[in-house]
Backbone as JSON, one array per atom type, in Angstrom:
{
  "sequence": "XXXXXXXXXXXXXXXXXXXXXXXXXXXXXXXXXXXXXXXXXXXXXXXXXXXXXXXXXXXXXXXXXXXXXXXXXXXXXXXXXXXXXXXXXXXXXXXXXXXXXXXXXXXXXXXXXXXXXXXXXXXXXXXXXXXXXXXXXXXXXXXXXXXXXXXXXXXXXXXXXXXXXXXXXXXXXXXX",
  "N": [[115.28, 99.54, 46.91], [117.48, 98.65, 49.54], [118.67, 95.39, 50.37], [118.34, 93.56, 53.5], [120.82, 92.29, 54.1], [122.57, 93.76, 52.48], [122.3, 96.26, 53.68], [123.45, 95.8, 56.22], [126.03, 95.11, 55.43], [126.85, 97.56, 54.39], [126.77, 99.18, 56.69], [128.75, 97.88, 58.17], [130.99, 98.4, 56.59], [131.02, 101.18, 56.82], [131.6, 101.46, 59.55], [134.01, 100.22, 59.89], [136.52, 101.56, 60.02], [136.29, 103.11, 62.36], [135.45, 101.33, 64.28], [133.45, 99.67, 66.77], [131.64, 101.93, 67.82], [129.56, 103.93, 70.08], [127.79, 105.42, 68.43], [127.82, 103.95, 66.01], [126.85, 101.59, 67.07], [124.22, 102.36, 67.63], [123.18, 102.66, 65.01], [123.48, 100.03, 64.05], [121.92, 98.6, 65.93], [119.36, 99.7, 65.43], [118.94, 98.83, 62.81], [118.99, 96.03, 63.12], [116.76, 95.74, 64.78], [114.75, 96.49, 62.96], [115.04, 94.41, 61.09], [114.12, 92.23, 62.53], [111.66, 92.97, 63.31], [111.22, 94.1, 65.87], [111.26, 96.16, 68.85], [113.63, 98.88, 69.23], [114.8, 98.73, 71.81], [114.87, 96.06, 72.24], [117.1, 94.85, 71.35], [120.41, 93.85, 71.84], [123.83, 94.65, 71.92], [126.97, 93.5, 72.48], [130.41, 93.84, 73.29], [133.48, 92.05, 73.56], [135.66, 92.81, 76.08], [138.68, 92.57, 77.51], [138.14, 90.19, 79.89], [135.41, 90.34, 79.83], [131.96, 90.99, 78.88], [130.79, 93.86, 77.4], [128.26, 96.24, 77.13], [127.54, 97.83, 74.11], [125.35, 98.67, 72.82], [122.01, 98.71, 73.94], [122.98, 102.05, 74.64], [122.5, 103.02, 77.2], [122.98, 100.9, 78.86], [125.67, 100.62, 78.97], [127.15, 101.83, 81.08], [126.13, 100.52, 83.26], [127.32, 98.2, 84.02], [129.43, 95.3, 83.51], [129.56, 92.01, 82.02], [131.11, 89.33, 83.32], [132.92, 86.91, 81.48], [132.95, 84.37, 82.56], [130.62, 84.08, 83.99], [128.08, 82.17, 85.31], [125.28, 82.4, 85.25], [124.55, 83.81, 83.0], [123.22, 84.15, 79.82], [124.38, 85.4, 77.62], [127.14, 85.32, 78.28], [127.5, 82.54, 78.36], [126.95, 81.95, 75.69], [129.09, 83.28, 74.44], [131.27, 81.86, 75.54], [130.8, 79.22, 74.68], [130.68, 79.57, 72.0], [128.39, 79.22, 70.55], [125.22, 79.74, 69.07], [122.01, 80.48, 70.5], [118.53, 79.84, 71.08], [116.01, 80.9, 73.18], [112.94, 80.44, 73.95], [111.6, 80.43, 76.27], [112.67, 82.23, 78.03], [112.08, 83.89, 80.29], [111.55, 82.06, 82.27], [113.94, 80.77, 82.54], [117.03, 80.42, 84.33], [118.81, 83.33, 84.8], [120.96, 86.24, 84.54], [119.68, 89.19, 85.78], [120.08, 91.91, 86.16], [120.51, 93.82, 84.12], [118.09, 93.81, 82.88], [116.46, 95.23, 84.57], [116.85, 97.89, 84.08], [115.36, 100.84, 82.94], [114.73, 101.38, 79.69], [113.2, 102.95, 78.08], [113.03, 105.68, 78.5], [110.88, 106.9, 79.72], [108.98, 109.26, 81.51], [108.19, 109.23, 84.93], [105.69, 109.78, 87.38], [106.18, 111.21, 90.63], [106.61, 108.82, 93.07], [105.33, 106.95, 91.51], [105.48, 103.65, 90.37], [107.89, 102.3, 88.24], [107.02, 100.43, 85.62], [107.93, 97.89, 83.45], [108.0, 95.77, 80.6], [109.2, 92.37, 80.71], [111.97, 90.41, 79.46], [110.95, 87.84, 77.44], [111.48, 86.05, 75.39], [114.39, 85.03, 73.58], [117.19, 85.39, 71.4], [120.53, 84.57, 71.17], [123.64, 85.27, 69.88], [126.99, 84.54, 69.06], [129.7, 86.67, 68.04], [132.14, 85.77, 66.04], [135.51, 85.77, 65.26], [138.69, 85.25, 63.53], [140.46, 85.36, 65.69], [138.95, 84.53, 67.8], [136.06, 84.84, 70.0], [134.47, 87.9, 69.62], [132.33, 89.35, 70.41], [128.81, 89.55, 71.33], [125.56, 89.32, 70.02], [122.24, 90.04, 70.72], [118.76, 89.41, 70.35], [115.57, 90.12, 71.49], [112.23, 89.43, 72.69], [109.96, 91.28, 74.41], [107.55, 91.34, 77.07], [104.57, 91.11, 79.13], [104.0, 88.52, 79.52], [104.83, 85.33, 78.01], [103.03, 84.75, 75.79], [102.07, 87.37, 75.21], [104.27, 88.64, 74.25], [104.86, 88.16, 71.61], [105.55, 86.21, 68.6], [107.19, 82.98, 68.85], [110.75, 82.64, 68.55], [112.3, 81.23, 65.72], [114.32, 78.58, 64.2], [115.15, 79.67, 61.71], [115.21, 82.4, 62.29], [117.35, 82.52, 64.05], [119.39, 81.74, 62.32], [119.36, 83.92, 60.58], [120.26, 85.96, 62.31], [122.8, 84.98, 62.89], [123.96, 85.25, 60.34], [123.87, 88.05, 60.11], [125.56, 88.76, 62.25], [127.97, 87.72, 61.26], [128.31, 89.38, 59.02], [128.86, 91.75, 60.28], [131.28, 91.48, 61.45], [133.72, 92.91, 60.97], [133.27, 95.31, 62.26], [133.48, 94.68, 64.95], [136.06, 93.85, 65.11], [137.83, 95.91, 65.41]],
  "CA": [[115.5, 99.42, 48.35], [118.57, 97.73, 49.85], [118.31, 94.19, 51.13], [118.92, 93.63, 54.85], [122.24, 91.92, 54.05], [123.3, 94.9, 51.92], [122.29, 97.32, 54.69], [124.44, 95.45, 57.24], [127.36, 95.2, 54.79], [127.17, 98.98, 54.3], [127.07, 99.64, 58.06], [130.05, 97.3, 58.53], [132.0, 99.17, 55.87], [131.06, 102.52, 57.42], [132.19, 101.48, 60.9], [135.26, 99.46, 59.93], [137.63, 102.42, 60.44], [136.09, 103.58, 63.73], [135.14, 100.24, 65.19], [132.09, 99.6, 67.32], [131.39, 103.11, 68.66], [128.14, 104.06, 70.44], [127.04, 105.89, 67.25], [127.66, 102.8, 65.12], [125.97, 100.67, 67.78], [122.85, 102.86, 67.41], [122.8, 102.3, 63.64], [123.36, 98.57, 63.96], [120.76, 98.2, 66.74], [118.14, 100.09, 64.72], [118.8, 97.96, 61.63], [118.63, 94.7, 63.61], [115.36, 95.85, 65.23], [113.91, 96.46, 61.74], [115.14, 93.09, 60.47], [113.37, 91.25, 63.32], [110.37, 93.56, 63.66], [111.17, 94.3, 67.32], [111.57, 97.52, 69.28], [115.07, 99.07, 69.38], [115.3, 98.29, 73.12], [114.86, 94.6, 72.28], [118.35, 94.44, 70.73], [121.6, 94.09, 72.66], [125.1, 94.42, 71.24], [128.04, 93.51, 73.47], [131.76, 93.62, 72.79], [134.39, 91.47, 74.54], [136.77, 93.66, 76.53], [139.4, 91.75, 78.48], [137.39, 88.96, 80.14], [134.03, 90.76, 80.1], [131.09, 91.5, 77.82], [130.41, 95.23, 77.7], [127.23, 96.7, 76.21], [127.73, 98.96, 73.22], [123.98, 99.09, 72.54], [121.66, 100.1, 74.13], [124.04, 102.8, 75.3], [122.17, 103.19, 78.62], [123.48, 99.76, 79.62], [127.13, 100.63, 78.96], [127.7, 102.19, 82.39], [125.5, 99.73, 84.32], [128.28, 97.18, 84.43], [129.81, 94.36, 82.46], [129.27, 90.61, 82.34], [132.31, 88.48, 83.21], [132.71, 85.77, 80.58], [132.79, 83.12, 83.32], [129.38, 84.13, 84.74], [127.28, 80.98, 84.99], [123.87, 82.71, 85.06], [124.37, 84.72, 81.88], [123.08, 83.53, 78.51], [125.38, 86.03, 76.74], [128.46, 84.76, 78.61], [127.5, 81.14, 77.91], [127.02, 82.01, 74.23], [130.47, 83.65, 74.1], [132.17, 80.78, 75.94], [130.56, 78.01, 73.88], [130.71, 79.97, 70.58], [127.18, 78.65, 69.94], [124.0, 80.54, 69.13], [120.92, 79.86, 71.26], [117.18, 80.4, 71.12], [115.31, 80.57, 74.42], [111.57, 80.96, 73.89], [111.09, 80.41, 77.64], [113.73, 82.96, 78.74], [111.63, 84.41, 81.59], [111.6, 80.96, 83.24], [115.31, 80.26, 82.64], [117.91, 81.12, 85.25], [119.62, 84.3, 84.06], [121.32, 87.48, 85.2], [118.58, 90.1, 85.44], [120.38, 93.3, 86.51], [120.35, 94.69, 82.95], [116.66, 93.84, 82.57], [115.78, 96.17, 85.46], [117.09, 99.27, 83.63], [114.3, 101.37, 82.08], [115.34, 101.85, 78.44], [112.21, 103.7, 77.29], [113.1, 107.12, 78.81], [109.55, 107.37, 80.08], [108.93, 110.0, 82.77], [107.24, 108.68, 85.9], [105.29, 110.7, 88.44], [106.79, 110.91, 91.92], [105.93, 107.73, 93.75], [104.82, 105.97, 90.55], [106.4, 102.54, 90.13], [108.23, 102.13, 86.83], [106.71, 99.07, 85.15], [108.33, 97.64, 82.07], [107.9, 94.34, 80.28], [110.41, 91.58, 80.87], [112.36, 89.59, 78.32], [110.27, 86.55, 77.44], [112.09, 85.2, 74.36], [115.71, 85.57, 73.3], [118.19, 84.74, 70.54], [121.86, 85.05, 71.51], [124.56, 84.8, 68.83], [128.34, 85.06, 69.21], [130.4, 87.24, 66.88], [133.39, 85.02, 66.11], [136.51, 86.07, 64.25], [139.84, 84.33, 63.56], [141.1, 85.39, 67.01], [138.02, 84.05, 68.81], [134.8, 85.58, 70.15], [134.66, 89.35, 69.74], [131.14, 89.96, 71.0], [127.55, 88.81, 71.31], [124.39, 90.1, 69.62], [121.01, 89.41, 71.19], [117.45, 89.97, 69.99], [114.58, 89.55, 72.41], [110.84, 89.88, 72.66], [109.54, 91.6, 75.78], [106.11, 91.38, 77.32], [104.18, 90.74, 80.5], [103.99, 87.05, 79.49], [105.33, 84.83, 76.72], [102.07, 84.96, 74.69], [101.92, 88.79, 74.86], [105.53, 89.19, 73.73], [104.97, 87.93, 70.18], [105.79, 84.83, 68.19], [108.44, 82.34, 69.21], [111.84, 82.69, 67.58], [112.45, 79.97, 65.0], [115.69, 78.38, 63.73], [115.46, 80.61, 60.62], [115.55, 83.68, 62.92], [118.71, 82.38, 64.56], [120.29, 81.75, 61.16], [119.42, 85.3, 60.09], [121.12, 86.72, 63.22], [124.16, 84.48, 62.66], [124.42, 85.9, 59.11], [124.08, 89.46, 60.43], [126.78, 88.83, 63.07], [129.1, 87.51, 60.35], [128.51, 90.55, 58.16], [129.31, 92.86, 61.11], [132.54, 91.08, 62.07], [134.78, 93.92, 60.91], [132.98, 96.35, 63.26], [133.94, 94.19, 66.24], [137.48, 93.53, 65.04], [138.65, 97.12, 65.64]],
  "C": [[116.57, 98.36, 48.61], [118.06, 96.52, 50.62], [118.89, 94.32, 52.53], [120.42, 93.3, 54.85], [123.07, 93.08, 53.52], [123.38, 96.04, 52.93], [123.35, 97.04, 55.76], [125.85, 95.52, 56.68], [127.79, 96.66, 54.71], [127.53, 99.54, 55.67], [128.45, 99.14, 58.47], [131.18, 98.06, 57.85], [132.16, 100.56, 56.48], [131.78, 102.52, 58.77], [133.52, 100.75, 60.99], [136.42, 100.31, 60.45], [137.51, 102.81, 61.91], [135.94, 102.45, 64.74], [133.72, 100.37, 65.71], [131.88, 100.74, 68.32], [129.92, 103.12, 69.07], [127.28, 104.5, 69.25], [126.79, 104.74, 66.27], [126.76, 101.74, 65.75], [124.51, 101.06, 67.6], [122.34, 102.46, 66.02], [122.55, 100.8, 63.51], [122.12, 98.09, 64.71], [119.45, 98.51, 66.04], [117.89, 99.18, 63.53], [118.41, 96.54, 62.03], [117.17, 94.7, 64.07], [114.41, 95.79, 64.04], [113.88, 95.06, 61.15], [114.3, 92.04, 61.21], [112.0, 91.77, 63.76], [110.18, 93.62, 65.18], [111.47, 95.76, 67.61], [113.09, 97.67, 69.42], [115.62, 98.61, 70.74], [115.22, 96.78, 73.3], [116.08, 94.02, 71.56], [119.49, 94.78, 71.69], [122.84, 93.75, 71.87], [126.21, 94.57, 72.28], [129.37, 93.19, 72.8], [132.58, 92.98, 73.91], [135.5, 92.48, 74.8], [137.42, 92.94, 77.69], [138.6, 90.46, 78.7], [135.93, 89.26, 80.44], [133.29, 91.08, 78.81], [130.61, 92.86, 78.27], [129.38, 95.67, 76.66], [127.71, 97.9, 75.41], [126.35, 99.56, 72.92], [123.03, 98.17, 73.3], [122.7, 100.82, 75.0], [123.77, 103.0, 76.79], [122.73, 102.05, 79.46], [125.0, 99.76, 79.74], [127.72, 100.88, 80.35], [127.08, 101.41, 83.55], [126.47, 98.69, 84.87], [128.62, 96.29, 83.26], [129.49, 92.94, 82.95], [130.57, 89.82, 82.21], [132.0, 87.26, 82.34], [132.5, 84.46, 81.32], [131.52, 83.12, 84.18], [128.49, 82.96, 84.33], [125.83, 81.31, 84.7], [123.59, 83.62, 83.88], [124.31, 83.96, 80.55], [124.15, 84.08, 77.56], [126.77, 85.46, 77.0], [128.57, 83.31, 78.15], [127.65, 81.06, 76.39], [128.46, 82.31, 73.78], [131.44, 82.51, 74.4], [132.04, 79.56, 75.03], [130.71, 78.28, 72.38], [129.51, 79.4, 69.82], [126.01, 79.6, 70.12], [122.93, 79.76, 69.87], [119.62, 80.59, 71.03], [116.57, 79.95, 72.44], [113.93, 81.21, 74.35], [110.87, 80.9, 75.25], [112.07, 81.17, 78.55], [113.3, 83.42, 80.13], [111.69, 83.33, 82.66], [113.03, 80.43, 83.45], [116.1, 81.07, 83.66], [118.81, 82.04, 84.44], [119.93, 85.51, 84.92], [120.3, 88.53, 84.8], [118.87, 91.57, 85.74], [120.14, 94.24, 85.33], [118.89, 94.83, 82.58], [115.92, 94.89, 83.4], [115.98, 97.63, 85.05], [115.99, 99.69, 82.66], [114.94, 101.99, 80.84], [114.42, 102.76, 77.63], [112.28, 105.21, 77.5], [111.75, 107.71, 79.16], [109.62, 108.09, 81.42], [107.86, 109.4, 83.66], [106.93, 109.74, 86.94], [105.98, 110.28, 89.73], [105.96, 109.85, 92.62], [105.38, 106.66, 92.82], [105.88, 104.9, 90.32], [106.64, 102.4, 88.62], [107.99, 100.67, 86.45], [107.23, 98.94, 83.72], [108.32, 96.13, 81.82], [109.25, 93.66, 80.41], [110.71, 90.8, 79.59], [111.7, 88.23, 78.46], [110.97, 85.55, 76.52], [113.39, 85.84, 73.9], [116.46, 84.71, 72.29], [119.52, 85.38, 70.93], [122.85, 84.43, 70.53], [125.95, 85.38, 69.07], [128.84, 85.67, 67.9], [131.82, 86.67, 66.97], [134.28, 85.37, 64.93], [137.65, 85.08, 64.35], [140.51, 84.26, 64.93], [140.18, 84.9, 68.13], [136.76, 84.91, 68.87], [135.1, 87.05, 70.41], [133.47, 90.04, 70.38], [129.95, 89.03, 70.91], [126.46, 89.79, 70.87], [123.16, 89.33, 70.08], [119.8, 90.17, 70.67], [116.45, 89.31, 70.92], [113.18, 90.05, 72.07], [110.43, 90.07, 74.11], [108.03, 91.61, 75.87], [105.83, 91.03, 78.76], [104.08, 89.22, 80.64], [104.51, 86.61, 78.13], [104.32, 85.05, 75.58], [101.95, 86.44, 74.27], [103.17, 89.37, 74.2], [105.69, 88.99, 72.22], [105.31, 86.5, 69.87], [107.12, 84.29, 68.71], [109.49, 82.6, 68.13], [112.0, 81.29, 66.99], [113.92, 79.8, 64.58], [116.08, 79.34, 62.59], [115.82, 81.99, 61.17], [116.99, 83.64, 63.44], [119.72, 82.42, 63.42], [120.45, 83.16, 60.6], [120.36, 86.13, 60.98], [122.57, 86.26, 63.11], [124.76, 85.14, 61.41], [124.74, 87.37, 59.36], [125.38, 89.62, 61.24], [128.02, 88.65, 62.2], [129.37, 88.72, 59.48], [129.03, 91.75, 58.95], [130.66, 92.59, 61.77], [133.58, 92.19, 62.08], [134.52, 95.1, 61.84], [133.57, 95.95, 64.61], [135.45, 94.02, 66.27], [138.39, 94.72, 65.36], [139.04, 97.23, 67.09]]
}
């Protein structure tokens, strides 16, 4: 069985020619979800386009909008601007842009009149993808739940280091 690092290196090699397409985003998102034992909808992959972060994965968020890099209420924008990874185990209490959180990513059918309930992001790791030319994107892993305790264990510094390593191994996907 391939190690997680080998799996990401293989994905990076596979997507180097095409770049970060939605199909490659699906592969990367699924592999990151496995590596962190989270659901696929608890992974976000954004690429810098002009002065904005644009979602590549989950693909449902691609057409919702983009995040200007100078947005003050966005953890992803702050991560890209500072070029620093962050762990927020109290994310639900932190001031943040929540428009993307309101999108139902589960594809669950709701009865007419039924309110769509979905868990909120409680804990988050945000890591910049940095190349020689600067920040190329941001990768985020979160834990969702109705409260912090129900969302799972806190992220630890070792989790952040693992995501930093993954972002580095995927650099050539973002460079296209």
